[in-house]
């Protein structure tokens, strides 16, 4: 303890008025410990109860539980570690009469405008406010002299207490910590009713937010001691008024495992709160009307009384503003990729629930940004089709039904291309069957080809979505798959009450590592999951005869086929965007699996597989070209791998397919080399136009042509050099985008082409929608809005994830 502590006395001389307290204290500072040069004393009933650090404004207790001074050693220790002390200019603090007073307002007065009368309560009969026995289980929390909350003495959870006490009674009946505290209740303000905190600092720092300031008035174990005598004067009173949390020291933050919330001292900003509210509503797909729910309004007011809740109209307007801001940022990002092309994917969305009266088209852009990261962003959401006689929708939307001239793939995609300035920057389009087979899509393709907006004569435009294709192939075996499902149902019924208990079944499912399909999952996905469960149960409990041997062989064969389809869709439509070089291998696995199972002895299974093979072969004939291009640009495989695979796929006719791949690669590369030559030629023409004398204008034309031919020859040799270079060793952690970024100086033109090729999608659906029987859905609450608002919400939700 400090040697001067023994001279400290916190009580004022008798007869000293409270108004003169500060003057009296200052007059006696010479006889007191020098530590008081660093603190401002806080008085309660004429006695120093606390000391406020003049630098960080933390309040330190000056009274022990026995009511006597607890010395100043802890004050000295705080000064040695006070971080704010080093940053404060001391000269600014000496211009007041009382040393080191940072604020002329007494913090105690700020908390209790009705003075300290309530502190002297000692029994329920003294004040009706605490007659209820429920206060034996809670500590009252005061804000500005009024009870605003109640803290449970057992679990320390805070509840509101300004509107009745019935919820407090309910909490005492369900409080999980109530039976563990072992508290002997003697009244709401008895020492034994104090909540136990894990540090001394937390005992005094339980915040309540009011107008951006943390104000505390809590009655805990050190607040009052209730005596059985008639004089019920408290022996110790701790009433704290603290600045906001960002003024607290780091020592405070680390002193308790239950840290107080981060509260800003800055002025409350309604606009910022609106922005955060809008982001929450948009990101989680909440209905706009949530802001008009009374429960939501009360919740917001409980957080900050100054906050004025927005209306649903405000939310709609703010959502539109946020959409416009995010759209401008994304447009700028895409415009920066001036020499690059963008791939598009188009899917159909519908309102969640009953038979839809409207369908939407969602257009997504796929590209690799300047940091060589694969991006997938929704850029357009419009009406694909709607019932022209949908009177209810017209009333709800307060707008006329969308005209045919404003809906359909042609209008929606064409509008997006124009809006995002993609006329000369398109690379490919992947679409679901409804869009792909629509006459408007074909019309748009013809128009873009005429404008020379598509590479290699539009060969990469309007490609079938792989999810659609694989689902259609699976449907070829629908009758056989449902027969297998019947076998599974018999298995579940036969073993529901056998030695194979439900717990054992759950354990087998857990060990599978396979997610259970949702209720709206596709029919074949559910069958596949059940097949996997049966097979895992067989491995986990080999002694159990779960199925007859013949049925088991059928289950094993069908499960192998569906596993290949499931894995392919999971990879291609996964939450993490794959680069285009993975598609070929995933589809090749499906082809290989079908080929292996076609030789099964089971006649019905073999017949089903042959139907699937025919459908897959048809797709492969139409898609092998675009699937091969990304493989050629994978330095681990190149054209050699394509030759190897296509020989197995097409046998003796493989040579013509390999030649077609070589030709399409070279043609595409020439187009990427073309714009440079065109630019040089244009530049030379412009130079000749400004010549005053035509005689000298042609003197170096042959030299320019020679340089242009030489430059083109060098660029064309870039592709040959790449194909002739050795293959990169295969590794599991190989990053193809990183490889092309590193080698972009060696292959400048080919690296630009690789960026556009590797960004091509093969699916228009995300993983969850790919396995759903409903496909992509929009919440019904949003579907009742007009199309412009829906577009703003859907796009913004995608952009701010």
PDB file of C-alpha atoms in Angstrom, residues 275-288 290 296 315 319 322 349 768 777-782 792-801:
ATOM      1  CA  UNK A 275     -28.578   1.806 -44.511  1.00  0.00           C
ATOM      2  CA  UNK A 276     -27.800  -1.055 -42.140  1.00  0.00           C
ATOM      3  CA  UNK A 277     -31.496  -1.896 -41.881  1.00  0.00           C
ATOM      4  CA  UNK A 278     -31.841  -2.032 -45.667  1.00  0.00           C
ATOM      5  CA  UNK A 279     -28.795  -4.268 -46.021  1.00  0.00           C
ATOM      6  CA  UNK A 280     -30.245  -6.662 -43.443  1.00  0.00           C
ATOM      7  CA  UNK A 281     -33.648  -6.831 -45.162  1.00  0.00           C
ATOM      8  CA  UNK A 282     -32.135  -7.316 -48.616  1.00  0.00           C
ATOM      9  CA  UNK A 283     -29.415  -9.782 -47.630  1.00  0.00           C
ATOM     10  CA  UNK A 284     -31.764 -12.140 -45.783  1.00  0.00           C
ATOM     11  CA  UNK A 285     -34.724 -11.776 -48.134  1.00  0.00           C
ATOM     12  CA  UNK A 286     -37.075 -10.419 -45.487  1.00  0.00           C
ATOM     13  CA  UNK A 287     -40.414  -8.958 -46.599  1.00  0.00           C
ATOM     14  CA  UNK A 288     -40.266  -5.174 -46.840  1.00  0.00           C
ATOM     15  CA  UNK A 290     -41.140  -6.305 -41.612  1.00  0.00           C
ATOM     16  CA  UNK A 296     -39.888  -4.920 -34.933  1.00  0.00           C
ATOM     17  CA  UNK A 315     -37.242   0.459 -47.503  1.00  0.00           C
ATOM     18  CA  UNK A 319     -33.183  -0.528 -51.661  1.00  0.00           C
ATOM     19  CA  UNK A 322     -28.411   0.851 -52.784  1.00  0.00           C
ATOM     20  CA  UNK A 349     -37.088 -18.310 -61.466  1.00  0.00           C
ATOM     21  CA  UNK A 768     -29.230 -25.698 -53.975  1.00  0.00           C
ATOM     22  CA  UNK A 777     -37.458 -19.520 -56.395  1.00  0.00           C
ATOM     23  CA  UNK A 778     -38.165 -16.018 -55.236  1.00  0.00           C
ATOM     24  CA  UNK A 779     -39.872 -15.434 -51.904  1.00  0.00           C
ATOM     25  CA  UNK A 780     -43.583 -14.827 -52.256  1.00  0.00           C
ATOM     26  CA  UNK A 781     -43.261 -11.579 -50.277  1.00  0.00           C
ATOM     27  CA  UNK A 782     -40.956 -10.181 -52.960  1.00  0.00           C
ATOM     28  CA  UNK A 792     -33.160  -4.234 -57.427  1.00  0.00           C
ATOM     29  CA  UNK A 793     -33.618  -6.610 -54.466  1.00  0.00           C
ATOM     30  CA  UNK A 794     -32.414  -9.784 -56.219  1.00  0.00           C
ATOM     31  CA  UNK A 795     -29.364  -8.146 -57.796  1.00  0.00           C
ATOM     32  CA  UNK A 796     -28.371  -6.264 -54.651  1.00  0.00           C
ATOM     33  CA  UNK A 797     -28.742  -9.401 -52.526  1.00  0.00           C
ATOM     34  CA  UNK A 798     -26.315 -11.169 -54.836  1.00  0.00           C
ATOM     35  CA  UNK A 799     -23.825  -8.295 -54.903  1.00  0.00           C
ATOM     36  CA  UNK A 800     -23.550  -7.665 -51.160  1.00  0.00           C
ATOM     37  CA  UNK A 801     -23.150 -11.305 -50.084  1.00  0.00           C
TER      38      UNK A 801
END
